[in-house]
Protein backbone atom coordinates (compact mmCIF):
# COMPACT_ATOMS: atom_id res chain seq x y z
CA UNK A 1 156.28 68.20 64.97
CA UNK A 2 157.08 71.92 64.96
CA UNK A 3 158.46 71.69 68.50
CA UNK A 4 160.67 68.80 67.41
CA UNK A 5 161.93 70.86 64.46
CA UNK A 6 162.73 73.81 66.74
CA UNK A 7 164.54 71.45 69.09
CA UNK A 8 166.73 70.22 66.25
CA UNK A 9 167.69 73.80 65.45
CA UNK A 10 169.17 74.28 68.91
CA UNK A 11 172.95 73.94 68.79
CA UNK A 12 173.49 71.79 71.86
CA UNK A 13 177.31 71.61 71.60
CA UNK A 14 177.54 75.39 71.36
CA UNK A 15 175.22 75.83 74.33
CA UNK A 16 177.34 73.43 76.36
CA UNK A 17 180.44 75.38 75.37
CA UNK A 18 178.83 78.66 76.38
CA UNK A 19 177.73 77.53 79.82
CA UNK A 20 180.86 75.54 80.60
CA UNK A 21 182.95 78.58 79.66
CA UNK A 22 180.85 80.76 81.94
CA UNK A 23 181.19 78.21 84.73
CA UNK A 24 184.97 78.55 84.44
CA UNK A 25 184.54 82.22 85.37
CA UNK A 26 181.88 81.69 88.02
CA UNK A 27 183.72 78.88 89.80
CA UNK A 28 187.14 80.56 89.73
CA UNK A 29 187.00 81.87 93.32
CA UNK A 30 186.32 78.32 94.60
CA UNK A 31 189.87 77.17 93.82
CA UNK A 32 191.65 75.53 90.90
CA UNK A 33 189.71 72.24 90.70
CA UNK A 34 186.29 73.31 89.39
CA UNK A 35 187.40 75.91 86.81
CA UNK A 36 189.99 73.46 85.48
CA UNK A 37 187.33 70.73 85.29
CA UNK A 38 184.87 72.93 83.38
CA UNK A 39 187.67 74.14 81.11
CA UNK A 40 188.75 70.58 80.31
CA UNK A 41 185.19 69.48 79.58
CA UNK A 42 184.63 72.44 77.29
CA UNK A 43 187.85 71.55 75.46
CA UNK A 44 186.63 68.00 74.80
CA UNK A 45 183.27 69.24 73.50
CA UNK A 46 184.99 71.81 71.31
CA UNK A 47 187.23 69.15 69.76
CA UNK A 48 184.19 66.94 69.16
CA UNK A 49 182.33 69.86 67.56
CA UNK A 50 185.21 70.78 65.27
CA UNK A 51 185.79 67.17 64.19
CA UNK A 52 182.08 66.63 63.55
CA UNK A 53 181.86 69.79 61.44
CA UNK A 54 185.27 69.19 59.83
CA UNK A 55 186.13 72.74 60.83
CA UNK A 56 189.90 73.09 60.76
CA UNK A 57 190.02 76.87 60.64
CA UNK A 58 190.86 77.28 64.31
CA UNK A 59 193.71 74.78 64.11
CA UNK A 60 195.30 75.62 60.77
CA UNK A 61 196.42 79.20 61.39
CA UNK A 62 199.65 80.86 62.40
CA UNK A 63 198.68 81.07 66.08
CA UNK A 64 197.74 77.42 66.45
CA UNK A 65 200.83 76.26 64.60
CA UNK A 66 203.00 78.43 66.86
CA UNK A 67 201.42 77.09 70.04
CA UNK A 68 201.52 73.50 68.75
CA UNK A 69 205.28 73.79 68.26
CA UNK A 70 205.55 75.31 71.76
CA UNK A 71 203.50 72.50 73.34
CA UNK A 72 205.60 69.84 71.61
CA UNK A 73 208.72 71.55 72.91
CA UNK A 74 207.61 71.75 76.54
CA UNK A 75 206.53 68.09 76.50
CA UNK A 76 209.88 66.99 75.11
CA UNK A 77 211.59 69.32 77.57
CA UNK A 78 209.71 67.65 80.43
CA UNK A 79 210.53 64.14 79.23
CA UNK A 80 214.25 64.92 79.38
CA UNK A 81 214.11 66.75 82.71
CA UNK A 82 215.43 65.25 85.92
CA UNK A 83 211.88 64.40 87.09
CA UNK A 84 209.85 63.77 83.93
CA UNK A 85 206.71 62.51 85.70
CA UNK A 86 206.50 65.66 87.83
CA UNK A 87 207.22 67.98 84.92
CA UNK A 88 204.77 66.25 82.58
CA UNK A 89 201.94 66.83 85.07
CA UNK A 90 202.11 70.50 84.04
CA UNK A 91 203.18 70.28 80.41
CA UNK A 92 201.38 67.11 79.28
CA UNK A 93 197.92 68.68 79.00
CA UNK A 94 198.84 72.34 79.05
CA UNK A 95 197.33 72.69 75.56
CA UNK A 96 193.86 72.64 77.17
CA UNK A 97 194.32 76.30 78.09
CA UNK A 98 194.99 77.20 74.48
CA UNK A 99 191.85 75.26 73.53
CA UNK A 100 189.99 77.55 75.92
CA UNK A 101 191.26 80.53 73.90
CA UNK A 102 190.02 78.89 70.71
CA UNK A 103 186.63 78.26 72.34
CA UNK A 104 186.30 81.93 73.26
CA UNK A 105 187.33 82.90 69.72
CA UNK A 106 184.84 80.46 68.19
CA UNK A 107 181.94 81.55 70.41
CA UNK A 108 182.67 85.21 69.77
CA UNK A 109 182.20 84.59 66.06
CA UNK A 110 179.24 82.20 66.07
CA UNK A 111 177.27 82.99 69.23
CA UNK A 112 176.39 86.66 69.68
CA UNK A 113 174.78 85.94 73.04
CA UNK A 114 178.08 84.63 74.40
CA UNK A 115 179.59 88.13 74.41
CA UNK A 116 176.67 89.45 76.46
CA UNK A 117 176.66 86.49 78.85
CA UNK A 118 180.43 86.64 79.35
CA UNK A 119 180.20 90.36 80.02
CA UNK A 120 177.41 89.93 82.55
CA UNK A 121 179.12 86.99 84.24
CA UNK A 122 182.37 88.91 84.66
CA UNK A 123 180.48 92.00 85.81
CA UNK A 124 178.60 90.14 88.55
CA UNK A 125 181.69 88.16 89.60
CA UNK A 126 183.94 91.22 89.82
CA UNK A 127 181.27 93.21 91.68
CA UNK A 128 180.86 90.38 94.18
CA UNK A 129 184.60 89.96 94.75
CA UNK A 130 184.99 93.70 95.34
CA UNK A 131 182.12 93.72 97.82
CA UNK A 132 183.31 90.55 99.57
CA UNK A 133 186.91 91.81 99.91
CA UNK A 134 185.85 95.23 101.20
CA UNK A 135 183.48 93.54 103.66
CA UNK A 136 186.44 91.44 104.85
CA UNK A 137 188.57 94.55 105.28
CA UNK A 138 186.07 96.19 107.63
CA UNK A 139 184.92 93.09 109.54
CA UNK A 140 187.97 90.82 109.44
CA UNK A 141 186.09 88.02 107.67
CA UNK A 142 184.24 87.72 104.38
CA UNK A 143 180.73 86.49 103.53
CA UNK A 144 181.94 82.87 103.59
CA UNK A 145 183.66 83.27 106.93
CA UNK A 146 187.21 83.45 105.55
CA UNK A 147 189.41 85.62 107.72
CA UNK A 148 192.02 88.03 106.39
CA UNK A 149 195.60 86.75 106.64
CA UNK A 150 198.32 88.93 108.14
CA UNK A 151 196.38 92.09 107.28
CA UNK A 152 196.06 90.82 103.68
CA UNK A 153 192.68 90.31 102.01
CA UNK A 154 191.69 86.92 100.60
CA UNK A 155 188.02 87.58 99.81
CA UNK A 156 186.23 84.45 98.56
CA UNK A 157 189.55 82.84 97.55
CA UNK A 158 190.04 81.34 101.02
CA UNK A 159 193.72 81.13 101.87
CA UNK A 160 194.85 82.37 98.44
CA UNK A 161 196.14 85.94 98.50
CA UNK A 162 195.06 86.72 94.93
CA UNK A 163 192.19 89.20 95.21
CA UNK A 164 194.25 92.00 93.67
CA UNK A 165 195.84 89.74 91.08
CA UNK A 166 192.41 88.49 89.98
CA UNK A 167 190.94 91.97 89.69
CA UNK A 168 193.94 93.38 87.83
CA UNK A 169 193.65 90.60 85.22
CA UNK A 170 189.86 90.43 84.83
CA UNK A 171 188.68 94.04 85.02
CA UNK A 172 190.49 94.86 81.72
CA UNK A 173 188.66 91.95 80.06
CA UNK A 174 185.35 93.24 81.38
CA UNK A 175 186.04 96.80 80.20
CA UNK A 176 187.13 95.61 76.77
CA UNK A 177 183.94 93.57 76.44
CA UNK A 178 181.74 96.35 77.76
CA UNK A 179 183.25 98.88 75.41
CA UNK A 180 182.77 96.50 72.49
CA UNK A 181 179.14 95.75 73.32
CA UNK A 182 177.99 99.30 74.05
CA UNK A 183 179.91 102.50 74.67
CA UNK A 184 177.09 103.59 77.00
CA UNK A 185 178.54 101.15 79.54
CA UNK A 186 181.37 103.65 80.13
CA UNK A 187 180.07 105.08 83.42
CA UNK A 188 179.50 101.65 84.97
CA UNK A 189 182.84 100.29 83.76
CA UNK A 190 184.84 103.32 84.85
CA UNK A 191 183.19 103.27 88.26
CA UNK A 192 183.94 99.56 88.68
CA UNK A 193 187.54 100.10 87.59
CA UNK A 194 187.88 102.82 90.24
CA UNK A 195 186.42 100.50 92.89
CA UNK A 196 188.66 97.60 91.81
CA UNK A 197 191.75 99.80 92.01
CA UNK A 198 190.92 100.72 95.60
CA UNK A 199 190.15 97.08 96.49
CA UNK A 200 193.46 95.98 94.97
CA UNK A 201 195.25 98.54 97.12
CA UNK A 202 193.45 97.21 100.19
CA UNK A 203 194.48 93.65 99.26
CA UNK A 204 198.11 94.58 99.83
CA UNK A 205 199.28 93.13 96.50
CA UNK A 206 201.81 95.65 95.28
CA UNK A 207 202.48 94.19 91.82
CA UNK A 208 198.74 93.89 91.13
CA UNK A 209 198.16 97.45 92.34
CA UNK A 210 200.88 98.69 90.01
CA UNK A 211 199.38 96.82 87.05
CA UNK A 212 195.78 97.96 87.60
CA UNK A 213 196.99 101.55 88.13
CA UNK A 214 198.83 101.45 84.79
CA UNK A 215 195.71 100.06 83.10
CA UNK A 216 193.60 102.78 84.76
CA UNK A 217 195.92 105.47 83.35
CA UNK A 218 195.86 103.89 79.89
CA UNK A 219 192.06 103.64 79.93
CA UNK A 220 191.81 107.34 80.82
CA UNK A 221 194.21 108.30 78.02
CA UNK A 222 192.42 106.26 75.38
CA UNK A 223 188.86 107.17 76.36
CA UNK A 224 189.12 110.74 77.68
CA UNK A 225 187.09 113.45 75.97
CA UNK A 226 185.26 116.63 76.93
CA UNK A 227 182.15 114.69 77.92
CA UNK A 228 183.76 112.48 80.54
CA UNK A 229 186.57 114.68 81.87
CA UNK A 230 184.46 115.57 84.91
CA UNK A 231 183.92 111.87 85.70
CA UNK A 232 187.64 111.22 85.39
CA UNK A 233 188.49 114.04 87.79
CA UNK A 234 185.91 112.78 90.30
CA UNK A 235 187.34 109.26 90.01
CA UNK A 236 190.88 110.50 90.58
CA UNK A 237 189.72 112.50 93.59
CA UNK A 238 187.96 109.45 95.06
CA UNK A 239 191.02 107.23 94.54
CA UNK A 240 193.56 109.68 95.94
CA UNK A 241 191.37 110.64 98.92
CA UNK A 242 190.54 107.01 99.75
CA UNK A 243 194.12 105.78 99.51
CA UNK A 244 195.49 108.69 101.56
CA UNK A 245 192.82 108.10 104.20
CA UNK A 246 193.73 104.41 104.36
CA UNK A 247 197.45 105.14 104.61
CA UNK A 248 196.88 107.63 107.42
CA UNK A 249 194.40 105.56 109.42
CA UNK A 250 195.67 102.01 108.78
CA UNK A 251 199.27 101.44 109.87
CA UNK A 252 199.36 97.87 108.58
CA UNK A 253 198.47 99.06 105.05
CA UNK A 254 200.99 101.89 105.29
CA UNK A 255 203.71 99.42 106.31
CA UNK A 256 202.73 96.93 103.60
CA UNK A 257 202.39 99.35 100.68
CA UNK A 258 204.96 102.02 101.57
CA UNK A 259 207.40 101.12 104.34
CA UNK A 260 208.07 97.51 103.38
CA UNK A 261 208.98 98.06 99.70
CA UNK A 262 211.19 101.04 100.58
CA UNK A 263 212.99 99.09 103.31
CA UNK A 264 213.08 95.80 101.41
CA UNK A 265 214.74 97.46 98.41
CA UNK A 266 217.13 99.31 100.75
CA UNK A 267 216.19 102.72 99.38
CA UNK A 268 215.28 104.27 102.73
CA UNK A 269 217.27 107.38 101.97
CA UNK A 270 217.39 110.11 104.66
CA UNK A 271 215.99 107.47 107.09
CA UNK A 272 212.40 108.45 106.40
CA UNK A 273 211.03 105.19 107.81
CA UNK A 274 211.76 102.85 110.66
CA UNK A 275 212.84 99.74 108.77
CA UNK A 276 212.31 97.39 111.67
CA UNK A 277 209.21 95.99 110.01
CA UNK A 278 208.43 92.31 110.58
CA UNK A 279 208.10 91.62 106.86
CA UNK A 280 211.56 92.95 106.01
CA UNK A 281 213.95 89.97 105.98
CA UNK A 282 217.32 90.04 107.65
CA UNK A 283 220.36 88.60 105.94
CA UNK A 284 223.57 87.07 107.11
CA UNK A 285 225.15 88.92 104.20
CA UNK A 286 225.61 92.41 105.64
CA UNK A 287 226.67 93.76 102.24
CA UNK A 288 223.12 93.46 100.98
CA UNK A 289 222.14 96.41 103.14
CA UNK A 290 224.84 98.60 101.60
CA UNK A 291 223.23 98.70 98.15
CA UNK A 292 219.74 98.79 96.63
CA UNK A 293 218.03 95.41 96.44
CA UNK A 294 215.90 94.15 93.54
CA UNK A 295 212.33 94.27 94.94
CA UNK A 296 213.33 92.43 98.12
CA UNK A 297 216.09 90.22 99.45
CA UNK A 298 213.83 87.19 98.93
CA UNK A 299 213.00 88.13 95.33
CA UNK A 300 216.64 88.78 94.57
CA UNK A 301 217.54 85.37 95.97
CA UNK A 302 214.98 83.69 93.69
CA UNK A 303 216.27 85.64 90.68
CA UNK A 304 219.89 84.71 91.35
CA UNK A 305 219.07 81.01 91.68
CA UNK A 306 217.03 81.07 88.45
CA UNK A 307 219.79 82.81 86.50
CA UNK A 308 222.38 80.32 87.75
CA UNK A 309 220.12 77.47 86.60
CA UNK A 310 219.93 79.09 83.18
CA UNK A 311 223.73 79.36 83.02
CA UNK A 312 224.00 75.72 84.06
CA UNK A 313 221.72 74.53 81.21
CA UNK A 314 221.34 77.53 78.88
CA UNK A 315 219.83 75.84 75.81
CA UNK A 316 216.93 73.82 77.21
CA UNK A 317 216.78 74.78 80.89
CA UNK A 318 215.88 72.50 83.77
CA UNK A 319 212.32 71.66 82.70
CA UNK A 320 208.89 72.87 83.76
CA UNK A 321 208.35 72.86 87.54
CA UNK A 322 211.98 71.89 88.10
CA UNK A 323 213.03 75.16 89.76
CA UNK A 324 211.64 74.01 93.11
CA UNK A 325 213.59 70.73 92.93
CA UNK A 326 216.96 72.26 92.01
CA UNK A 327 216.94 75.47 94.05
CA UNK A 328 218.51 73.80 97.11
CA UNK A 329 221.47 72.38 95.18
CA UNK A 330 224.76 73.84 96.31
CA UNK A 331 225.60 75.57 93.01
CA UNK A 332 222.26 77.42 92.99
CA UNK A 333 221.63 77.82 96.70
CA UNK A 334 221.41 81.07 98.66
CA UNK A 335 219.41 81.90 101.81
CA UNK A 336 216.37 82.80 99.69
CA UNK A 337 216.86 80.59 96.64
CA UNK A 338 214.09 78.08 97.25
CA UNK A 339 210.48 78.63 96.36
CA UNK A 340 208.01 77.08 93.90
CA UNK A 341 209.07 79.31 90.98
CA UNK A 342 211.35 82.33 90.44
CA UNK A 343 208.48 84.88 90.66
CA UNK A 344 209.49 86.45 87.35
CA UNK A 345 208.25 85.40 83.93
CA UNK A 346 211.50 85.98 82.05
CA UNK A 347 213.69 84.22 84.61
CA UNK A 348 211.24 81.32 84.88
CA UNK A 349 211.40 80.80 81.11
CA UNK A 350 215.21 80.99 81.13
CA UNK A 351 215.62 78.66 84.11
CA UNK A 352 213.07 76.04 83.06
CA UNK A 353 212.97 76.28 79.24
CA UNK A 354 216.30 77.88 78.36
CA UNK A 355 217.11 79.91 75.27
CA UNK A 356 214.71 77.87 73.16
CA UNK A 357 211.89 78.86 75.50
CA UNK A 358 213.07 82.46 75.36
CA UNK A 359 212.61 82.45 71.57
CA UNK A 360 208.92 81.60 72.01
CA UNK A 361 208.52 84.39 74.58
CA UNK A 362 210.25 86.93 72.32
CA UNK A 363 207.97 86.03 69.41
CA UNK A 364 204.90 86.62 71.62
CA UNK A 365 206.27 89.93 72.88
CA UNK A 366 207.11 91.07 69.34
CA UNK A 367 203.60 90.24 68.14
CA UNK A 368 201.63 91.92 70.91
CA UNK A 369 203.80 95.05 70.99
CA UNK A 370 203.81 95.43 67.21
CA UNK A 371 200.04 94.97 66.93
CA UNK A 372 199.43 97.40 69.77
CA UNK A 373 201.61 100.17 68.32
CA UNK A 374 200.20 99.75 64.81
CA UNK A 375 196.60 99.99 65.97
CA UNK A 376 197.29 102.77 68.44
CA UNK A 377 198.79 105.00 65.75
CA UNK A 378 196.76 103.91 62.74
CA UNK A 379 193.16 105.18 62.83
CA UNK A 380 191.80 103.36 59.84
CA UNK A 381 188.20 103.31 58.74
CA UNK A 382 187.03 100.82 61.34
CA UNK A 383 184.48 100.89 64.12
CA UNK A 384 186.00 102.94 66.96
CA UNK A 385 184.38 100.69 69.59
CA UNK A 386 186.12 97.65 68.14
CA UNK A 387 189.42 99.49 67.88
CA UNK A 388 189.36 100.68 71.51
CA UNK A 389 188.18 97.29 72.72
CA UNK A 390 191.03 95.60 70.88
CA UNK A 391 193.60 98.07 72.22
CA UNK A 392 192.39 97.43 75.77
CA UNK A 393 192.69 93.64 75.45
CA UNK A 394 196.04 94.05 73.66
CA UNK A 395 197.28 96.27 76.50
CA UNK A 396 196.22 93.61 79.02
CA UNK A 397 198.32 91.01 77.16
CA UNK A 398 201.28 93.38 77.31
CA UNK A 399 200.78 93.61 81.06
CA UNK A 400 200.41 89.84 81.47
CA UNK A 401 203.73 89.33 79.66
CA UNK A 402 205.45 92.24 81.36
CA UNK A 403 208.80 90.70 82.30
CA UNK A 404 210.20 93.40 84.59
CA UNK A 405 208.11 93.08 87.75
CA UNK A 406 207.49 89.98 89.93
CA UNK A 407 204.83 87.61 88.64
CA UNK A 408 203.17 84.27 89.26
CA UNK A 409 204.11 81.05 87.51
CA UNK A 410 202.95 80.99 83.89
CA UNK A 411 202.57 77.21 84.17
CA UNK A 412 200.28 77.41 87.19
CA UNK A 413 196.94 75.87 86.16
CA UNK A 414 194.93 78.38 88.15
CA UNK A 415 196.75 81.41 86.75
CA UNK A 416 196.87 80.07 83.18
CA UNK A 417 193.10 80.49 82.83
CA UNK A 418 193.51 84.25 83.27
CA UNK A 419 196.29 84.31 80.67
CA UNK A 420 194.36 82.46 77.97
CA UNK A 421 190.89 84.01 78.41
CA UNK A 422 191.91 87.41 76.97
CA UNK A 423 193.93 85.66 74.26
CA UNK A 424 190.73 84.25 72.73
CA UNK A 425 189.15 87.72 72.67
CA UNK A 426 192.35 89.09 71.12
CA UNK A 427 192.14 86.52 68.29
CA UNK A 428 188.53 87.41 67.53
CA UNK A 429 188.91 91.20 67.64
CA UNK A 430 192.10 91.16 65.59
CA UNK A 431 190.18 89.54 62.74
CA UNK A 432 187.66 92.38 62.88
CA UNK A 433 190.18 95.20 62.62
CA UNK A 434 192.35 93.65 59.88
């Protein structure tokens, strides 16, 4: 009888939510199918749990109302696009990612063990991906037999070149969690951040390397004190020495990380480099080599096409996923206009969702920047661990919505998981500091 009573006390829905959420993280390197499946299942269980408990708190708040209006807009936008069935495949159930944020928020508040398990899961996953990618760098193939592609690392992601992107988006989550759980985790977290920065450099992903470097600098600034200054100096020495050694000894990395961006942007002043690098595109438009280029000729071509689409339908845009179907039209076309998305968050919103979509983006940017500045400057009587943890996750959101550099598609199912995971932690920690 006692055993039966103890069994009744176990919160099965919460346990399912915990382990399904962790499986989203664990299965992420396998590709988009499994993490999306686990995320969708967790969303259904969460809805069932909230309906059963008549808990409306996570749905009747300013954030949920904002995102509900946004989801209604993108669905209507898709319905009136030129290919509604295609567009609705992305927008129709996009709300499941926001549900994932609510699940993380809910579990943070009601299941103390979830924080520990999420921290450990991310720690093990990030350690493994670092080891696997570095192994691939030295041996040409990873532990699963995946070979590097064109001197770029794939790690356990197969043919997806996202090792650096993954690390730059998940290591801040791990550090925020670790700092929140126990400040004694500092040495481990700082060491793993140093390792991840080097691995991201090896991956050849320039935007990801820039983002993780900026986070590294911010983490140093916010956590530096007399006790850890020696560790910071050692870390900087390791990073600088390792990267310089790689650049000197590995021509392919030197070309990828130094020569290519300089040549591609046409800023090879004083002819420091030989710009006859295979990756540097050639253009029939000779004028493009007489002026600096925005990131690369290909990127600039995407940006121009996206901006022309925005001018063509400025209010509502072309619809989600419609960039790829309109980029070859004569009025938008250029030699580099066509790709799956414009590779820039701001231009993607403008081209596919128009000025109405831009309003939603501006509201998000206003909120995360305002909250960050207020909590950075205002040292109120709150737990310092919580404050630093919140600032770290807030800073990650600023990076995720950083509209200046190239980025992935915000409506990509695979990438959306990494956008909405930190959002749930943000919701929970914000409640603790206000």
